Coordinates of C-alpha atoms and ligand atoms in Angstrom, one line a residue:
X1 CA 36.6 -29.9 56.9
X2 CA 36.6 -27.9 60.1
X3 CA 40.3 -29.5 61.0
X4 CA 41.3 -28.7 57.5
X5 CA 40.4 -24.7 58.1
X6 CA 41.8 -24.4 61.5
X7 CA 45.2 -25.9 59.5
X8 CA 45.1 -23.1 56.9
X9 CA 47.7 -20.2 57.9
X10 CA 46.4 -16.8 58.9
X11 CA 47.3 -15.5 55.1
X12 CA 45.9 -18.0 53.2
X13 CA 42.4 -17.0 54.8
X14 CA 43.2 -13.5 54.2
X15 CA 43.8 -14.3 50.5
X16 CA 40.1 -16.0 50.3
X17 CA 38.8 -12.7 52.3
X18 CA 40.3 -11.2 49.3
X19 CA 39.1 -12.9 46.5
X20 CA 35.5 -13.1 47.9
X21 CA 35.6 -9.0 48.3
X22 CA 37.0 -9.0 44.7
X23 CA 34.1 -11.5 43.6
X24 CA 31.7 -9.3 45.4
X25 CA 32.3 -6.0 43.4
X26 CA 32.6 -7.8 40.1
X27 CA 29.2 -8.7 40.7
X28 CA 28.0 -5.6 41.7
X29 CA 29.7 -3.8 38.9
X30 CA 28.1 -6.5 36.6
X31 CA 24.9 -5.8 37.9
X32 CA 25.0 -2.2 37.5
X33 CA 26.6 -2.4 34.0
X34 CA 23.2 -4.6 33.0
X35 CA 20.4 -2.5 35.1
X36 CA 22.2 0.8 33.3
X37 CA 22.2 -0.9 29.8
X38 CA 18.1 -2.4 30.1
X39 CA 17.5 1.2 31.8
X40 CA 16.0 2.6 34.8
X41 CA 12.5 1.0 34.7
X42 CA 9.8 3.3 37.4
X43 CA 6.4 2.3 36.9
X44 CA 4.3 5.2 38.7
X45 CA 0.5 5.7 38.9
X46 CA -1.9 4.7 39.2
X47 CA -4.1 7.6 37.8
X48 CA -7.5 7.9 36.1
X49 CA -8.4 9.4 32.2
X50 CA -10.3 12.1 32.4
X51 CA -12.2 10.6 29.3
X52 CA -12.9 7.0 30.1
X53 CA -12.9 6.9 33.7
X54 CA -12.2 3.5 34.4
X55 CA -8.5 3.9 33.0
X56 CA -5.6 3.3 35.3
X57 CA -3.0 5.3 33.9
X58 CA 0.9 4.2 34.4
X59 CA 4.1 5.5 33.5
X60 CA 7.5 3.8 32.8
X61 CA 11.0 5.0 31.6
X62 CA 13.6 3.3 29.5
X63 CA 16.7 6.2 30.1
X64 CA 15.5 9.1 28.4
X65 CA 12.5 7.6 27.0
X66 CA 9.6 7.5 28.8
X67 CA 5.8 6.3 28.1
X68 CA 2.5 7.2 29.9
X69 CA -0.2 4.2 29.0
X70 CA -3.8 3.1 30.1
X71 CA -4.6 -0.1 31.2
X72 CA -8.7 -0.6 31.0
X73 CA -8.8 -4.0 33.3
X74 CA -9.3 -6.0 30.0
X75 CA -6.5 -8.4 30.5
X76 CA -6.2 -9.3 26.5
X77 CA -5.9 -5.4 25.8
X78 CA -3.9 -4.4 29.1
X79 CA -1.1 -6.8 27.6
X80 CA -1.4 -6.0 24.1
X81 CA -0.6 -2.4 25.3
X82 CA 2.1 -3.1 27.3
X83 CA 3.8 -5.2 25.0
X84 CA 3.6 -2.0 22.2
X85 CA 4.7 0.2 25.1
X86 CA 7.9 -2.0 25.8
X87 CA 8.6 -3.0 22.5
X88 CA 9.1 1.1 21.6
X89 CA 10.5 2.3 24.9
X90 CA 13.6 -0.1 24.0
X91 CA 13.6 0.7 20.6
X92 CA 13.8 4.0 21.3
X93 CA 16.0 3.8 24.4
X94 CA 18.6 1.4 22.3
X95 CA 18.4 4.6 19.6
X96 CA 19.2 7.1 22.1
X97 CA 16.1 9.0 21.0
X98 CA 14.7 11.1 23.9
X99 CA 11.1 10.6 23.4
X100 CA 8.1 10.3 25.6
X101 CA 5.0 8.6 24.3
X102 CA 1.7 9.9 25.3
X103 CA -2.1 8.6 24.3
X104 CA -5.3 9.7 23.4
X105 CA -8.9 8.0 23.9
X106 CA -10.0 8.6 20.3
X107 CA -13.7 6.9 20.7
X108 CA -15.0 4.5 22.9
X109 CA -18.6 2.5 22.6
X110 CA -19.7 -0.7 23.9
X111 CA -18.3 -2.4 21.3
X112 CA -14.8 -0.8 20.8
X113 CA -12.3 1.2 21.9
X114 CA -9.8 3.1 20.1
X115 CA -6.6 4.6 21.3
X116 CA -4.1 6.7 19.5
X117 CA -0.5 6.6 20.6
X118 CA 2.1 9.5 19.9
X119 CA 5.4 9.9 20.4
X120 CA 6.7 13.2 21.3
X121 CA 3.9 14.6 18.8
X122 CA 4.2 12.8 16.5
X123 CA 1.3 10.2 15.6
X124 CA 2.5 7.0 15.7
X125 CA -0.2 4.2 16.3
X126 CA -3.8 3.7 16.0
X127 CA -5.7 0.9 18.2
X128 CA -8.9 -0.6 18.0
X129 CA -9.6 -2.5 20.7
X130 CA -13.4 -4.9 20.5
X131 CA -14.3 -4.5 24.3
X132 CA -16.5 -7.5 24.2
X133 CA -14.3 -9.7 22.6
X134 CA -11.1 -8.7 24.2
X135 CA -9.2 -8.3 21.5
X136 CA -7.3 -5.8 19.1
X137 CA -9.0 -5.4 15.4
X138 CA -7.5 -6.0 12.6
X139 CA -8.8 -4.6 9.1
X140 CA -9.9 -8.2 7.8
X141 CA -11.5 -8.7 11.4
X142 CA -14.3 -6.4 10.1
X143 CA -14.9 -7.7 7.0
X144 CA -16.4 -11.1 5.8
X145 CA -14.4 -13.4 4.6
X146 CA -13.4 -13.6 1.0
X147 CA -14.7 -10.3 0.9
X148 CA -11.6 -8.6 2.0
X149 CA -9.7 -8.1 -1.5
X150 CA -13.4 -6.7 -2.8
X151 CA -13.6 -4.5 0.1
X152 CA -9.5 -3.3 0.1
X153 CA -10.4 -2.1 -3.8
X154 CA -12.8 -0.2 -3.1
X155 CA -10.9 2.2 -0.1
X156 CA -8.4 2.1 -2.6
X157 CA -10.6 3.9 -5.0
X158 CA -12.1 6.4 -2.8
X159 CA -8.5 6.9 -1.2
X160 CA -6.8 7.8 -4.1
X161 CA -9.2 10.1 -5.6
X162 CA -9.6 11.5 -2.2
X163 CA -6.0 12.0 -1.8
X164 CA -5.8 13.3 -5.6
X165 CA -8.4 16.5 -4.6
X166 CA -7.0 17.2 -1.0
X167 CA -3.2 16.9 -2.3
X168 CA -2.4 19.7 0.4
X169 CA 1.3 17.6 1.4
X170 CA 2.0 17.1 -2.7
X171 CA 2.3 14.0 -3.1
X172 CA 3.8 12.6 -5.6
X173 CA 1.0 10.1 -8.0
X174 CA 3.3 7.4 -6.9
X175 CA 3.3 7.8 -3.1
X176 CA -0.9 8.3 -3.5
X177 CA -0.9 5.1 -5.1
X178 CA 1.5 3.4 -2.8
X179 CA -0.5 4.9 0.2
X180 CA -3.7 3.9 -1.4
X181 CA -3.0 0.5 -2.5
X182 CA -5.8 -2.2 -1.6
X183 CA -3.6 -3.9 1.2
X184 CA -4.9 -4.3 4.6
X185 CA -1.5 -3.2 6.1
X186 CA -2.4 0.7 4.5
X187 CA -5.7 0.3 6.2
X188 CA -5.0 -1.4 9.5
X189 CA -5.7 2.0 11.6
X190 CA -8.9 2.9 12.0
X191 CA -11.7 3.7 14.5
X192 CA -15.1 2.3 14.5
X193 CA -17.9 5.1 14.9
X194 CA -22.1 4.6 14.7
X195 CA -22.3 5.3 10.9
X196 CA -18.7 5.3 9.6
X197 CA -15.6 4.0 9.6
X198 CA -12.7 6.6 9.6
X199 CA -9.1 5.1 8.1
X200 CA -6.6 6.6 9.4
X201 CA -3.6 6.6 6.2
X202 CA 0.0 7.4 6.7
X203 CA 0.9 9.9 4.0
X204 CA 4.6 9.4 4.6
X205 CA 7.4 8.4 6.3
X206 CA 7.4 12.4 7.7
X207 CA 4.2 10.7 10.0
X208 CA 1.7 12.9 8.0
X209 CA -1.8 11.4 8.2
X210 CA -5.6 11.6 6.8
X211 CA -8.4 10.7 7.9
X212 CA -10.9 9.0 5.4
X213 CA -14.1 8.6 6.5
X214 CA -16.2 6.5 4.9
X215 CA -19.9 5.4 5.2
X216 CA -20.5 2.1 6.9
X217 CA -23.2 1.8 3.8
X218 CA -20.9 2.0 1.2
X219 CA -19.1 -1.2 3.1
X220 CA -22.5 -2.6 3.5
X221 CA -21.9 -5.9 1.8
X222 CA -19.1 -6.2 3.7
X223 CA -19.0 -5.9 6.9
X224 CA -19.5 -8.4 10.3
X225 CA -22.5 -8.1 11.6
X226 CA -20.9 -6.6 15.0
X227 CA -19.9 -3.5 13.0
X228 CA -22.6 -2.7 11.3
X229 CA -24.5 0.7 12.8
X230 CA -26.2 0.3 16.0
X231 CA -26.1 2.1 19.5
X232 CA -23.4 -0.2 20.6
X233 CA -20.5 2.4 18.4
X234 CA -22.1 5.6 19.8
X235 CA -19.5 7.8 21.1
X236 CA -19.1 7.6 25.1
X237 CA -15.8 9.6 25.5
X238 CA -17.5 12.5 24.3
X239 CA -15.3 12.8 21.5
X240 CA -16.7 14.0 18.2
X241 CA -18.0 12.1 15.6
X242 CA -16.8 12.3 12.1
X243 CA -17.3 14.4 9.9
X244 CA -16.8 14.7 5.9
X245 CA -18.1 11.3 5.4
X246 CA -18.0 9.6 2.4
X247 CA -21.7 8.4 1.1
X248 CA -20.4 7.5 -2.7
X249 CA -18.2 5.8 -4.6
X250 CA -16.0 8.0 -6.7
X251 CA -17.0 8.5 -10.2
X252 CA -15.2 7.9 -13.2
X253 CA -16.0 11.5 -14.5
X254 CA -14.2 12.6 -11.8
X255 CA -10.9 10.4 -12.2
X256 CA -11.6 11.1 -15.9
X257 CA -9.1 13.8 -17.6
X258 CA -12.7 13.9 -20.0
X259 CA -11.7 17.6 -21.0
X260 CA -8.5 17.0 -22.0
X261 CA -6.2 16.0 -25.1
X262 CA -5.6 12.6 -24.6
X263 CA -3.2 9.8 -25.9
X264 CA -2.7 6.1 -25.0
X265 CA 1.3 4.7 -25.2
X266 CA 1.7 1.3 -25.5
X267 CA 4.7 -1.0 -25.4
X268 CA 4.6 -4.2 -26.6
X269 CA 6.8 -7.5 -26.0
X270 CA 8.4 -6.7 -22.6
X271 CA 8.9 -6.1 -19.8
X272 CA 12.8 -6.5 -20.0
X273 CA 15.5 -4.7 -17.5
X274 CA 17.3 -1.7 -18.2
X275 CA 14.1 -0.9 -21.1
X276 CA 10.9 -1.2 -18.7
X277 CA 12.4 0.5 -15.9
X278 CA 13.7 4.0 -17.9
X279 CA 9.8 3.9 -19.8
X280 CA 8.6 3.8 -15.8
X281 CA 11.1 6.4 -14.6
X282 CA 10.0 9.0 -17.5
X283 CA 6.3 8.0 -17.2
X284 CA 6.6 9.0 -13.2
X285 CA 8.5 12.3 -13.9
X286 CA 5.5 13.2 -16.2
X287 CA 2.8 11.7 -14.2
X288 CA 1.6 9.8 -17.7
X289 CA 0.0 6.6 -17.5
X290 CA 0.6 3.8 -20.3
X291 CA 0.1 0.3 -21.4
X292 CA 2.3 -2.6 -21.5
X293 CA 0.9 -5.9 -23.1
X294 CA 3.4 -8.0 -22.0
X295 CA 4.5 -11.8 -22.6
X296 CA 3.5 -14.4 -20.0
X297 CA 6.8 -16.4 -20.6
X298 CA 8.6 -12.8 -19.1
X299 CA 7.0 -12.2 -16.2
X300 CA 8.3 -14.5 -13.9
X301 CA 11.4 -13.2 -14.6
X302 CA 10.7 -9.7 -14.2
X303 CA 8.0 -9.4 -11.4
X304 CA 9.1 -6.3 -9.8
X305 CA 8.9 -4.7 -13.4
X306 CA 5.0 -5.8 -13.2
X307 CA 4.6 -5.0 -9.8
X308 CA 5.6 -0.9 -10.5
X309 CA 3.6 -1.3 -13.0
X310 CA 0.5 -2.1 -11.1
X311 CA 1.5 0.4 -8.6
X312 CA 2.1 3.2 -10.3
X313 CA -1.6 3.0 -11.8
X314 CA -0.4 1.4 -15.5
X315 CA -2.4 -0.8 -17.2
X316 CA -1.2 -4.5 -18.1
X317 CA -2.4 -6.1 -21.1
X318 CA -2.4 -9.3 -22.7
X319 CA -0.2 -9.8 -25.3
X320 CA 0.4 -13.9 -25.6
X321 CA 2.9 -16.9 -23.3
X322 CA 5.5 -16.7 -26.3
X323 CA 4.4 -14.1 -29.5
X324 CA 3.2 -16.9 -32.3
X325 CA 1.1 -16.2 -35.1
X326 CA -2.1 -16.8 -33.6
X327 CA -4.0 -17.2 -36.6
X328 CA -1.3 -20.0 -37.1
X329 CA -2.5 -21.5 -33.6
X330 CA -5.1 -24.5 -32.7
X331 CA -8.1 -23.3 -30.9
X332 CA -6.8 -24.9 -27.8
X333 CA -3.7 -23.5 -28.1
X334 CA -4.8 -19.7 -29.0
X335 CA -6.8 -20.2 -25.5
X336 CA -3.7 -21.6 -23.6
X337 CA -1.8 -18.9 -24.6
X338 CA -4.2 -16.3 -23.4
X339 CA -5.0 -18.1 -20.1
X340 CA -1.5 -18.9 -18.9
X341 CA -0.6 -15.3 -19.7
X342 CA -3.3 -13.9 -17.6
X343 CA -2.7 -16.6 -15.1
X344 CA 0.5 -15.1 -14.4
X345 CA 0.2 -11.8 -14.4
X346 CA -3.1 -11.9 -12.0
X347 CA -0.3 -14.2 -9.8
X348 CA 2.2 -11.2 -10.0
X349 CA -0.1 -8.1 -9.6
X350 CA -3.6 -9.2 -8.3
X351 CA -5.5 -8.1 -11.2
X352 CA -5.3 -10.6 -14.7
X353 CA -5.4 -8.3 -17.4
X354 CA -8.5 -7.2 -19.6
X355 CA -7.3 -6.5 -22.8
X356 CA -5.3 -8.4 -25.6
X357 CA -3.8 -7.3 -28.1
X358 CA -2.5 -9.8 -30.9
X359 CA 1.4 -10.2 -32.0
X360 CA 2.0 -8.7 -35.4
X361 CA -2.2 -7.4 -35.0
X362 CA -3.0 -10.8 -36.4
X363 CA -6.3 -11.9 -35.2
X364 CA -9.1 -14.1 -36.8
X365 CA -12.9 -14.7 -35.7
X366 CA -11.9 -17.3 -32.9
X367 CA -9.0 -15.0 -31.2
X368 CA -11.7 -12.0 -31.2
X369 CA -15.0 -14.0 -29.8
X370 CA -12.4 -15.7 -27.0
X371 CA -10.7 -12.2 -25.9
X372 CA -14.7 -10.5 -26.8
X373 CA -14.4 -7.6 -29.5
X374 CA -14.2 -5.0 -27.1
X375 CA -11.0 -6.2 -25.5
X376 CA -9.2 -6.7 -28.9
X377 CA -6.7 -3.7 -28.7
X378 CA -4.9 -2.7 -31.9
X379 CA -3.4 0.7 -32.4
X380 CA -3.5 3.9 -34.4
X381 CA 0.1 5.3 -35.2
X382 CA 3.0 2.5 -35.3
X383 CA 6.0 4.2 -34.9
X384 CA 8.1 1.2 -36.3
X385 CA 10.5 1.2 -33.3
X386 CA 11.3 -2.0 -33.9
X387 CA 12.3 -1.9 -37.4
X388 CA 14.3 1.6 -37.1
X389 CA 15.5 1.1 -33.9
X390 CA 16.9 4.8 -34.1
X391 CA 15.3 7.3 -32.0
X392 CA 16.5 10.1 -33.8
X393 CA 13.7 8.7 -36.9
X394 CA 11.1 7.4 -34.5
X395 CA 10.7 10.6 -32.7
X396 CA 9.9 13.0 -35.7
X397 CA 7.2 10.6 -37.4
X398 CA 5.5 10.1 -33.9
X399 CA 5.2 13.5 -33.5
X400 CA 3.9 14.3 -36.9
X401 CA 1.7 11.5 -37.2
X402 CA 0.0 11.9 -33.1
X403 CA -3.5 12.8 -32.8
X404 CA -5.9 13.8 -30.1
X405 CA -7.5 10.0 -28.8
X406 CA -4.7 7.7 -30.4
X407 CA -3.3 4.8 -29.6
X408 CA 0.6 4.5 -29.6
X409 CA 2.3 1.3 -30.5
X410 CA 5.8 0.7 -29.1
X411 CA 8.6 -1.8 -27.8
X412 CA 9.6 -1.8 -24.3
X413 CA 12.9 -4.3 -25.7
X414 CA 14.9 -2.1 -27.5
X415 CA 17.4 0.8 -25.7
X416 CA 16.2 3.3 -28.8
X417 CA 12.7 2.3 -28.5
X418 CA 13.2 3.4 -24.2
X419 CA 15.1 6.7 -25.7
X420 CA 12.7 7.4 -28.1
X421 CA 9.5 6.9 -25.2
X422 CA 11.5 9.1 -22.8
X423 CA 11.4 12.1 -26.1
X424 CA 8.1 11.3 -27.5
X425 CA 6.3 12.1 -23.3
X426 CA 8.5 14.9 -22.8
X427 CA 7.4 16.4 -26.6
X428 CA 3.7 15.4 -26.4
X429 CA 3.6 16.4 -22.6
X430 CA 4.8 20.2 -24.0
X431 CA 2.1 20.1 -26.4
X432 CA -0.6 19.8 -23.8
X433 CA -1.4 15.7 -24.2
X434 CA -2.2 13.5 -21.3
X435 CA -1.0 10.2 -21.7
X436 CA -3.7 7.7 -19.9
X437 CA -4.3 4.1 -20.3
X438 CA -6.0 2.3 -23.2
X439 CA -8.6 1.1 -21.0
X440 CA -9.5 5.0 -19.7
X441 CA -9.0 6.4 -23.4
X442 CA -11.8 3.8 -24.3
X443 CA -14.1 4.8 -21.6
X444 CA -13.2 8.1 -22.4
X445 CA -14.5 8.0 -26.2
X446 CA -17.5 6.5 -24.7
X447 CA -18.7 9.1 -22.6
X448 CA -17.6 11.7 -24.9
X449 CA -20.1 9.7 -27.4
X450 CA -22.8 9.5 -25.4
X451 CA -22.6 13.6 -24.3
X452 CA -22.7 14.4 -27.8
X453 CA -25.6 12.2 -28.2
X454 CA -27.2 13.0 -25.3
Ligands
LIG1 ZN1 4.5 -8.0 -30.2

């Protein structure tokens, strides 16, 4: 080797010189191009909170956005915080959005500790930390299980009729109800206080929020034994603790239009595409609420017609797997094709249906003592949609025939029946009539019976 390099001429050595120097800016060059693209990354600190003194506070910049974070010396939290903090400094930093996240010590006990995250301002992220556990809650670590769904229903309640007084951002029905929905995810921020729970909802994608505070005796069947009330949530940051606390469930009075003049639509046979969806799209624009007893064997097909339905506060009835005669049926076979249909839709939506209402309203004694009397839903005025299919002629003879507390029957198949709906709710909503469900205008006629016999 050695011989071999003392043999190379002067230039070839210069050439390697070369190519080495060459090599050695590439590099460099590379190197730059890839510190410049992950960003400038300064960690500085450490400081301490002024709230919970045991903080170490650091900061840390990806190009123009920048974070300032807490670490608490809980190893399990200190990482879950860092990983947030990285994962939306390069989100951020790949978006060229010049942001700098700060935080806020909402609450912290002996049990929990809760930390609010903004960026530039804006709110952005909730934690709740269980200090003793070393770990970061999740809504369904609270709860018992298989008492999640029963809890989620009931926030859902209180959160929509909350949201329905306080409306100060006007929402629209449908955002309350997608806001409000009993899933954990609308749920998942919250902060754990002595005698409540406060839930922190995103109004919007505008980062609006509220803050529902609820009891932790209304959740009292509910919840772990580690968040129930007890010295271990009092406040230590010497935050304050919440106030406007929920102590009831909402009443159906109040939910209730009990004063008003009210009608119940139904549509029959569906849901189908291109029908369903304009009945939906009218029913929004006039915040109305309706019925749809649908088929079993149509559902699969047309879950996302279900699911708005569910969502936007409509009620879903039962209206048979495939339309036969039931009085025509076998006993076994008038029960199988109530089962299956509620099978499917409680699949679909979450919630099987409660009422039933018979094809062609043909019912006998063992249909009515399987679905129970109550649940047996006929109608009032039949605007024979099906049979004119013109809404030009269905329109007029709805509007002459509706009264105060009836029950509409209509077909969610037919393009004129869907022309006629979109008419008849515009018309009826001019009049003064609020559309509701059949299950509220039931529980409506009730309680107006029992004040008048009161
Ligand atoms: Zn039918």
């Amino acid at each position: 080797m050695g011989k071999n390099r003392l043999k190379q001429p002067k230039h070839k050595k210069l050439l390697h010189l070369f190519i080495l120097l060459i090599s050695l800016i590439a590099i460099s060059i590379v190197i730059n191009l890839s510190l410049s693209k992950k960003a400038s990354t300064a960690i500085s600190g450490p400081q301490m909170d002024a709230v919970y003194k045991e903080v170490v506070v650091s900061t840390l910049s990806f190009g123009d956005a920048s974070a300032q974070f807490p670490s608490f010396g809980i190893k399990e939290v200190d990482t879950y915080i860092e990983a947030y903090i990285h994962s939306r400094l390069t989100s951020l930093h790949s978006s060229g959005e010049k942001k700098a996240i700060t935080y806020d010590i909402l609450h912290y006990s002996q049990q929990t500790l809760s930390v609010a995250f903004t960026e530039s301002g804006e709110a952005a992220e909730i934690m709740t930390f269980d200090l003793k556990k070393g770990a970061i809650l999740a809504f369904e670590d609270l709860i018992l299980q298989d008492q999640v769904s029963d809890c989620l229903e009931l926030l859902a309640e209180i959160a929509s009729a909350e949201l329905k007084e306080n409306n100060h951002s006007s929402l629209s029905a449908k955002d309350i109800s997608k806001m409000t929905a009993p899933k954990a995810e609308n749920y998942s921020q919250f902060i754990i206080y002595n005698q409540a729970i406060v839930f922190n909802l995103t109004l919007n994608d505008k980062n609006e929020t509220y803050q529902l505070a609820i009891s932790k005796q209304l959740l009292d069947d509910w919840l772990i034994d580690d968040y129930r009330p007890g010295e271990h949530h009092d406040d230590l940051s010497g935050n304050y603790e919440p106030a406007n606390i929920i102590t009831d469930r909402p009443t159906k009075e109040s939910r209730l239009p009990m004063d008003e003049k009210v009608v119940a639509l139904t549509f029959d046979d569906g849901p189908k595409a291109g029908i369903t969806d304009v009945i939906l799209d009218a029913l929004e624009k006039y915040n109305a609420k309706a019925t749809f007893f649908v088929l079993g064997s149509r559902c699969t097909a047309n879950e996302d017609l279900l699911k708005r339905m569910a969502e936007e506060g409509h009620e879903i009835g039962n209206h048979t797997w495939d339309h036969p005669k039931m009085t025509s049926e076998s006993s076994s076979a008038i029960v199988e094709q109530i089962d299956r249909t509620n099978a499917i839709i409680g699949q679909i939506t979450g919630t099987a249906p409660i009422i039933f209402r018979p094809p062609y309203g043909l019912y006998d004694e063992r249909v009515s003592s399987f679905v129970g009397k109550e649940h047996l839903i006929l109608w009032d005025v039949d605007t024979l949609d099906w049979k004119l299919r013109d809404a030009d002629l269905v329109v007029p003879s709805v509007l002459s025939a509706v009264k105060e507390g009836n029950i509409i029957l209509m077909h969610d198949i037919y393009p004129s029946s869907a022309e006629a709906a979109v008419e008849i709710i515009h018309e009826l909503s001019l009049q003064g009539y609020k559309f509701v469900t059949v299950s509220d205008l039931l529980e409506i006629k009730k309680q107006r019976l029992e004040e008048s016999n009161a």
